[in-house]
Every structure is written in C-alpha cells, then in structure tokens.
Coordinates of N, CA and C in Angstrom, one line a residue:
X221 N -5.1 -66.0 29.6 CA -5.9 -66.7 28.6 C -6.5 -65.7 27.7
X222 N -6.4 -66.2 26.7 CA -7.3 -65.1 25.6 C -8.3 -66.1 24.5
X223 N -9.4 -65.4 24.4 CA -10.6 -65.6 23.7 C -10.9 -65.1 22.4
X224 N -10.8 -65.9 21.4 CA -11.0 -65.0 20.2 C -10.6 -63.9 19.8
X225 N -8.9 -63.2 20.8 CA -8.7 -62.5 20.7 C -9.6 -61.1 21.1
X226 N -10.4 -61.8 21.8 CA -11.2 -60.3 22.9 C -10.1 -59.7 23.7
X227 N -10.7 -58.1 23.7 CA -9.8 -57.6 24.9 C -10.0 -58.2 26.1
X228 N -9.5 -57.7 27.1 CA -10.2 -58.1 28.6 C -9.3 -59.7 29.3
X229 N -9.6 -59.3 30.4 CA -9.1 -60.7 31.2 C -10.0 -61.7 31.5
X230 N -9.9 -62.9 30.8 CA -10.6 -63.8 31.1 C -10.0 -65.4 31.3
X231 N -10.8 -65.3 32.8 CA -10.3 -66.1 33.8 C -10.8 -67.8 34.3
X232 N -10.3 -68.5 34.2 CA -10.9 -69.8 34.6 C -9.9 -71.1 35.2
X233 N -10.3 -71.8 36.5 CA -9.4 -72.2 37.0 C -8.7 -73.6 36.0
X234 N -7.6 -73.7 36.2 CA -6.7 -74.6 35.6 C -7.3 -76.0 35.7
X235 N -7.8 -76.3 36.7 CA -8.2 -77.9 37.1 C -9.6 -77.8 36.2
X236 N -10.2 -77.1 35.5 CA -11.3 -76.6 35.3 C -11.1 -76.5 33.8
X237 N -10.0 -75.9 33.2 CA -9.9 -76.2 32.1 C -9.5 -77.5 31.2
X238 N -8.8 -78.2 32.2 CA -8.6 -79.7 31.6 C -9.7 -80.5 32.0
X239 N -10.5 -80.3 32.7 CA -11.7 -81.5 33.0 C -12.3 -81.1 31.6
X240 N -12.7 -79.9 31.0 CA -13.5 -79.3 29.8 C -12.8 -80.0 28.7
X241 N -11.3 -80.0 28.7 CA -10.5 -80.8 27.3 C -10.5 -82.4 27.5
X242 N -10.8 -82.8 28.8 CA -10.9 -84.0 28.5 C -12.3 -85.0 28.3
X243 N -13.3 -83.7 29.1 CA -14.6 -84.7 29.1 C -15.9 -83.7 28.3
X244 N -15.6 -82.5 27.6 CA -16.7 -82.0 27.4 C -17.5 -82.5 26.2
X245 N -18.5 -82.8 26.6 CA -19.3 -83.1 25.0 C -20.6 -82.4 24.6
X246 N -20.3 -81.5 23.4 CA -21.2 -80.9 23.3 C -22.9 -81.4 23.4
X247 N -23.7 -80.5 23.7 CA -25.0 -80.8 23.4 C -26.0 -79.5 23.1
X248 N -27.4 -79.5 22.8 CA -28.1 -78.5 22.9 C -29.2 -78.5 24.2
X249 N -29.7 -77.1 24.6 CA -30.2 -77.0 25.7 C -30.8 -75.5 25.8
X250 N -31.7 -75.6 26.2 CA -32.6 -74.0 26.3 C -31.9 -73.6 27.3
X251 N -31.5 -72.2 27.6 CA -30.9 -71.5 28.7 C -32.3 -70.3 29.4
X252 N -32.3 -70.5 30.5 CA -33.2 -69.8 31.3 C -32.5 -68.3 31.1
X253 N -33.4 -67.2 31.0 CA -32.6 -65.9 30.9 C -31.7 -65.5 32.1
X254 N -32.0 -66.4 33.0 CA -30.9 -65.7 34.4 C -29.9 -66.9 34.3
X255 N -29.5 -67.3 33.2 CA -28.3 -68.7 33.4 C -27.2 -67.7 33.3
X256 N -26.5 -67.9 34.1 CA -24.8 -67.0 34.4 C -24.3 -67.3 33.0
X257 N -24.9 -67.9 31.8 CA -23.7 -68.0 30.7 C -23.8 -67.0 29.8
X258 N -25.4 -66.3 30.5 CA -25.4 -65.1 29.5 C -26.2 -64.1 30.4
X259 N -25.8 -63.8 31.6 CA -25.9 -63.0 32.7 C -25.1 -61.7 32.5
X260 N -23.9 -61.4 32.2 CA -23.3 -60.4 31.4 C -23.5 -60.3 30.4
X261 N -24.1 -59.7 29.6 CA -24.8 -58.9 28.5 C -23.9 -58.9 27.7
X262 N -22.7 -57.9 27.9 CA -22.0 -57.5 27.5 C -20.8 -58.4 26.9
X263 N -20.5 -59.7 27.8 CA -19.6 -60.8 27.4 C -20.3 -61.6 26.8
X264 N -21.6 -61.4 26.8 CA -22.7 -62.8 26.1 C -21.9 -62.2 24.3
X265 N -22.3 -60.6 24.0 CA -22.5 -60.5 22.7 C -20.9 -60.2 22.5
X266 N -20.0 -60.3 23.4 CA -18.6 -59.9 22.9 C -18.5 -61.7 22.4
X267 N -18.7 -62.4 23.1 CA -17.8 -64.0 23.3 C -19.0 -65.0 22.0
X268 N -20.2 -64.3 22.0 CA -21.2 -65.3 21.0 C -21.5 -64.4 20.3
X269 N -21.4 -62.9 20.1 CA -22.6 -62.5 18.9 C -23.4 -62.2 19.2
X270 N -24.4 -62.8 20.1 CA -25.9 -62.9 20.4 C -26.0 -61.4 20.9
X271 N -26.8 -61.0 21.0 CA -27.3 -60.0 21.5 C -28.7 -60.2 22.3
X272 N -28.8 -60.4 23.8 CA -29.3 -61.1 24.7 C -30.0 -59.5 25.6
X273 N -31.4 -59.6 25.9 CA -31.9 -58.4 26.7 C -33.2 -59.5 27.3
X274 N -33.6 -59.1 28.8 CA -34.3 -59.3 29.7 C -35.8 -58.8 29.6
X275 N -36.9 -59.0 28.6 CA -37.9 -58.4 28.2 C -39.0 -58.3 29.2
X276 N -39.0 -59.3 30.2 CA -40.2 -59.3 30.9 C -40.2 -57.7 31.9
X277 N -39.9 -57.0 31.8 CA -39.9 -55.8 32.6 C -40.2 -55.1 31.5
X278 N -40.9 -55.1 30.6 CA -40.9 -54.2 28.9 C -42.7 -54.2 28.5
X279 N -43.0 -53.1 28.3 CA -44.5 -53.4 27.8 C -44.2 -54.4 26.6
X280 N -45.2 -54.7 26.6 CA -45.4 -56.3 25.2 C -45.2 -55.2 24.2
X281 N -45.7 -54.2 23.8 CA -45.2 -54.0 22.6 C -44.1 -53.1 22.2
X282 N -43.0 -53.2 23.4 CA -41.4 -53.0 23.4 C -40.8 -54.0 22.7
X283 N -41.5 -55.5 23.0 CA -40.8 -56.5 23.3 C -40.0 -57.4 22.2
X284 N -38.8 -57.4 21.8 CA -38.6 -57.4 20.6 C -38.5 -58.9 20.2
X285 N -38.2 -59.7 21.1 CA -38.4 -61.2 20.9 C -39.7 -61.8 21.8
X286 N -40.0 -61.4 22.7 CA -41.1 -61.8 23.9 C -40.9 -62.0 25.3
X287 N -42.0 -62.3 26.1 CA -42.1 -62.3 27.7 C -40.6 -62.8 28.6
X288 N -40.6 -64.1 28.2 CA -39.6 -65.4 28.8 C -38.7 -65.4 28.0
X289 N -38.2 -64.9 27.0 CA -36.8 -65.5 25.9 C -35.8 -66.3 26.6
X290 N -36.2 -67.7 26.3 CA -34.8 -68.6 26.4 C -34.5 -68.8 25.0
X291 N -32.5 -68.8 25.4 CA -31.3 -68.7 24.2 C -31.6 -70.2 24.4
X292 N -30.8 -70.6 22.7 CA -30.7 -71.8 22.7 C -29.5 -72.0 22.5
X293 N -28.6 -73.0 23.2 CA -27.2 -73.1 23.0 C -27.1 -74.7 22.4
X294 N -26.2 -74.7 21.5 CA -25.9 -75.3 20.8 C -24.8 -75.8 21.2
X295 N -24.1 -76.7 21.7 CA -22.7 -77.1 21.4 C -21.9 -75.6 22.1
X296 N -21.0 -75.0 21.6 CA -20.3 -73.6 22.2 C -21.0 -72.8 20.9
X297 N -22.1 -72.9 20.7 CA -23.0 -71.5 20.4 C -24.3 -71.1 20.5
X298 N -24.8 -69.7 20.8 CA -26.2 -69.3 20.7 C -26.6 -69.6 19.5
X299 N -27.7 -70.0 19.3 CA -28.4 -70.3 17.7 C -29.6 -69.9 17.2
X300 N -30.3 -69.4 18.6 CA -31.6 -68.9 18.6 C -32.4 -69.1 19.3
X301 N -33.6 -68.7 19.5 CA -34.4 -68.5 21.1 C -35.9 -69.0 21.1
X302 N -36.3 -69.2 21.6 CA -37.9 -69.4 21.7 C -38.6 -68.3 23.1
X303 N -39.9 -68.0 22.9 CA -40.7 -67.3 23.6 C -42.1 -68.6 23.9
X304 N -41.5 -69.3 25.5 CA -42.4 -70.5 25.8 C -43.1 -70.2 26.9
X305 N -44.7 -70.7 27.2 CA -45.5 -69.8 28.2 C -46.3 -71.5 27.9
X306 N -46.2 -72.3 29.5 CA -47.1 -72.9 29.9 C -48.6 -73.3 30.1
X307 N -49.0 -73.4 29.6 CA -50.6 -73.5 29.9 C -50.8 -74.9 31.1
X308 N -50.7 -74.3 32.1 CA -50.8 -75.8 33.5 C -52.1 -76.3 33.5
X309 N -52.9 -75.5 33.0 CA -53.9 -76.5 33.5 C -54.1 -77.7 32.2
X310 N -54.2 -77.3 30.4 CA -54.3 -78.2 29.7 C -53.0 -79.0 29.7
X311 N -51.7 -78.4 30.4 CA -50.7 -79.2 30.4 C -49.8 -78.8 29.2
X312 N -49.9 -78.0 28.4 CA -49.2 -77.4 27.0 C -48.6 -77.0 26.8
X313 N -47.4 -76.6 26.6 CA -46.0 -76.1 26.4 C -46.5 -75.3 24.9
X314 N -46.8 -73.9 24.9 CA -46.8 -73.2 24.2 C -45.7 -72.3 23.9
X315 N -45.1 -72.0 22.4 CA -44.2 -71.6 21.7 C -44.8 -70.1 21.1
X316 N -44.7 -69.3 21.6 CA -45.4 -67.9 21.1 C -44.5 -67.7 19.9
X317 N -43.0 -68.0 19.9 CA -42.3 -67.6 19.0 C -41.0 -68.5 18.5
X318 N -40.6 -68.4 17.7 CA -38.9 -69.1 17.2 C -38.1 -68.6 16.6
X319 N -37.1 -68.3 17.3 CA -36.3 -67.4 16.1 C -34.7 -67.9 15.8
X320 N -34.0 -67.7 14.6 CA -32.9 -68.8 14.6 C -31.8 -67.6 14.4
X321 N -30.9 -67.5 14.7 CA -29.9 -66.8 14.3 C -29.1 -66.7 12.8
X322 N -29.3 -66.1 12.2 CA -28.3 -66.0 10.8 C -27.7 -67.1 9.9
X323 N -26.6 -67.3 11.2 CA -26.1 -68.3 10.7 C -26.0 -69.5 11.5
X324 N -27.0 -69.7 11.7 CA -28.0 -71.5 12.4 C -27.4 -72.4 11.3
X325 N -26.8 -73.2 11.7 CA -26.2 -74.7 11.1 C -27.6 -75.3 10.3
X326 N -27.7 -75.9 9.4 CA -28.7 -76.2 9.3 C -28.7 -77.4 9.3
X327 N -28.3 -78.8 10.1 CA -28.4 -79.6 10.8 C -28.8 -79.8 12.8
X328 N -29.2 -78.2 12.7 CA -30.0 -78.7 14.3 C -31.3 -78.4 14.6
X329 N -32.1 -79.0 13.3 CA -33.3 -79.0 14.0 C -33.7 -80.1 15.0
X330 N -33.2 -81.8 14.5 CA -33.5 -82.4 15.3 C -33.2 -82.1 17.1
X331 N -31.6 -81.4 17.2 CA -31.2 -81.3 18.2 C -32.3 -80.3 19.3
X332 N -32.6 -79.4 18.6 CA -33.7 -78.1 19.0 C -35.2 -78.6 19.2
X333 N -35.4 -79.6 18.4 CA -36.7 -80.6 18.9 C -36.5 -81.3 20.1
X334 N -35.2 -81.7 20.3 CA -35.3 -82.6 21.7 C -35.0 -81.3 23.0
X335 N -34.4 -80.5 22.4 CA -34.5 -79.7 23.6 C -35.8 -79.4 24.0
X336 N -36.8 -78.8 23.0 CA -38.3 -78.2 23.4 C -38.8 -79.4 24.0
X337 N -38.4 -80.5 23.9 CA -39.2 -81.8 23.8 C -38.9 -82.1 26.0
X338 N -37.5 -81.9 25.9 CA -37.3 -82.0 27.3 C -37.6 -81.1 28.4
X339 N -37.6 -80.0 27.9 CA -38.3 -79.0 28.4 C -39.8 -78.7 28.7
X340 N -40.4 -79.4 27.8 CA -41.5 -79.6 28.0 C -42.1 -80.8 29.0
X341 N -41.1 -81.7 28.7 CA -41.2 -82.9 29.9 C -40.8 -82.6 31.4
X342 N -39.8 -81.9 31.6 CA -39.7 -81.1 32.9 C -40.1 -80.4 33.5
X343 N -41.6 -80.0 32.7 CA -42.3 -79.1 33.1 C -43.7 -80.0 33.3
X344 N -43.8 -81.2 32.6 CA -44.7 -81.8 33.0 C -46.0 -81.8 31.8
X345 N -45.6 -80.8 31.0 CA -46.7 -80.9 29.4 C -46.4 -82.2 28.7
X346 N -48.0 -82.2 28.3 CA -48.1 -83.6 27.7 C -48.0 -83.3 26.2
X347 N -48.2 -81.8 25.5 CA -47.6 -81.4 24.4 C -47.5 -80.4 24.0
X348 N -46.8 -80.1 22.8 CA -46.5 -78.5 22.5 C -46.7 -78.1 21.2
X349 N -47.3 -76.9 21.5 CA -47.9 -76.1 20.4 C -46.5 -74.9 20.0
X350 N -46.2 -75.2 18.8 CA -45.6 -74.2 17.4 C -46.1 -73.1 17.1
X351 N -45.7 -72.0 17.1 CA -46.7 -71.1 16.3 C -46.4 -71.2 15.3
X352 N -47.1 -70.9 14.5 CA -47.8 -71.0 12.8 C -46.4 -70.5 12.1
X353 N -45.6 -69.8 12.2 CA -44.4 -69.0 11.7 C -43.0 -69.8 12.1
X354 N -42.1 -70.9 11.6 CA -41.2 -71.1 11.9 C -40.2 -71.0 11.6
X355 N -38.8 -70.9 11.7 CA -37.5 -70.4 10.8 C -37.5 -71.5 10.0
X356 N -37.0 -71.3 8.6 CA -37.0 -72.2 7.7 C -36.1 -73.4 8.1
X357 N -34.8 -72.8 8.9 CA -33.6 -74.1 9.1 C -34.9 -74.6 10.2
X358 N -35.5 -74.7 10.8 CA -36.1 -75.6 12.1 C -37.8 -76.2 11.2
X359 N -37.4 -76.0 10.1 CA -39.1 -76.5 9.4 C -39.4 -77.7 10.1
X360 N -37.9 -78.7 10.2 CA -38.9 -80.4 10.3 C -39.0 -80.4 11.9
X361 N -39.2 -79.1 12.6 CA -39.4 -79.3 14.4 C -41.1 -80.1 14.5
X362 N -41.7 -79.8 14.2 CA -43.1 -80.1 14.3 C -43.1 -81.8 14.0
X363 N -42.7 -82.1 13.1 CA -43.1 -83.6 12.6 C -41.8 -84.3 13.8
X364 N -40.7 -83.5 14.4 CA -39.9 -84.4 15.3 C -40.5 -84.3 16.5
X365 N -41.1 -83.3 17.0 CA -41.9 -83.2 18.0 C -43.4 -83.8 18.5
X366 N -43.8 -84.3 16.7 CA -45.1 -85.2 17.2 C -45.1 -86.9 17.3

C-alpha cells in the first residue's frame, strides 16, 4: 500500500480497509496528545504536515503552542489545535489558545464549535471561555458557542 507516495511501509488489515470504503464518514473531533493517530511524530508530519510535539514536560516559556495541545482533526486532516485547561470548580472549559493551520478550509468553524462544544460537555462545563485572540477562519466560534 502506498500513501501519498511516502516512502516506508505502510500497513493495514484488508478487512479493515473496506469497512473505511464502505462506511467511513468524515467528522471533526479534538485529539488528546497521546491519541495513537498522532503518537508517531514522525508519521503525524510525514502523512499530515502537522508538526505535533508533547509540551507539558517544557517550562511554559519553551512552550510553543501550550500545556495540553489537542490537534483538531477534521475529516482526514489536522487543521489546528487548541490549548484547553478546566476550571472544575466554576465548571469552565477555558481556551488559553487557538490556532488554525495555513491552510484551514474556511468552512469549519461551525464544525470546530461543536467539537469545543462536546468536549466541554464531556467534561461536564457549563461554559467556555475564548481567549481574546482568535484565527480569523474560526471568528464566528464564539457566537456558535453561545
């Protein structure tokens, strides 16, 4: 099997690749930094571009995106990341940061609001705070989010 024409062998069972052609439907979804789809470093930025690093072991002012960086996947792409830190006791899903990739579609804001949106629901926040600075493709996140 070959990928975008990457070098390297890359492998996936047969029964496995036709369940993906006959039932996959894309969606969007925050990825935890230890999600196996971007656990290799090295295959994350050969196969997406992204360029993906583990910051919470980094003094804060190493840190080049922040603490927790979850990737946002899109459909079959990385698109950009948020830096989100719970406040449990007011219940708040805080957004220290947002950042969009280059070339971010510029039809997924809505999709990127329902992710923060579910994410925040899974964690039990009753709402979430934006920081003041947002990528221009994600401007209408705030007004889908309230």
């Amino acid at each position: 099997m070959t990928i975008n024409e990457l070098p390297g062998e890359w492998l996936a069972h047969a029964d496995l690749r036709q369940a993906l052609k006959d039932s996959w439907e894309p969606r969007t979804t925050l990825l935890s930094p230890f999600d196996p789809l971007i656990g290799d470093r090295e295959r994350t930025e050969a196969l997406f571009g992204f360029r993906f690093k583990l910051e919470i072991y980094f003094p804060a002012d190493k840190r080049e995106y922040g603490y927790y960086v979850m990737p946002i996947l899109d459909g079959d792409r990385l698109i950009g990341r948020i830096d989100p830190v719970l406040d449990r006791k007011q219940k708040i899903l805080r957004l220290n940061a947002v950042y969009a990739e280059a070339d971010t579609p510029t039809d997924t804001a809505e999709r990127v609001a329902t992710a923060i949106g579910d994410l925040a629901s899974w964690l039990g926040a009753v709402s979430v705070e934006l920081p003041d600075e947002m990528p221009p493709v994600w401007g209408r996140v705030a007004r889908l989010l309230s």
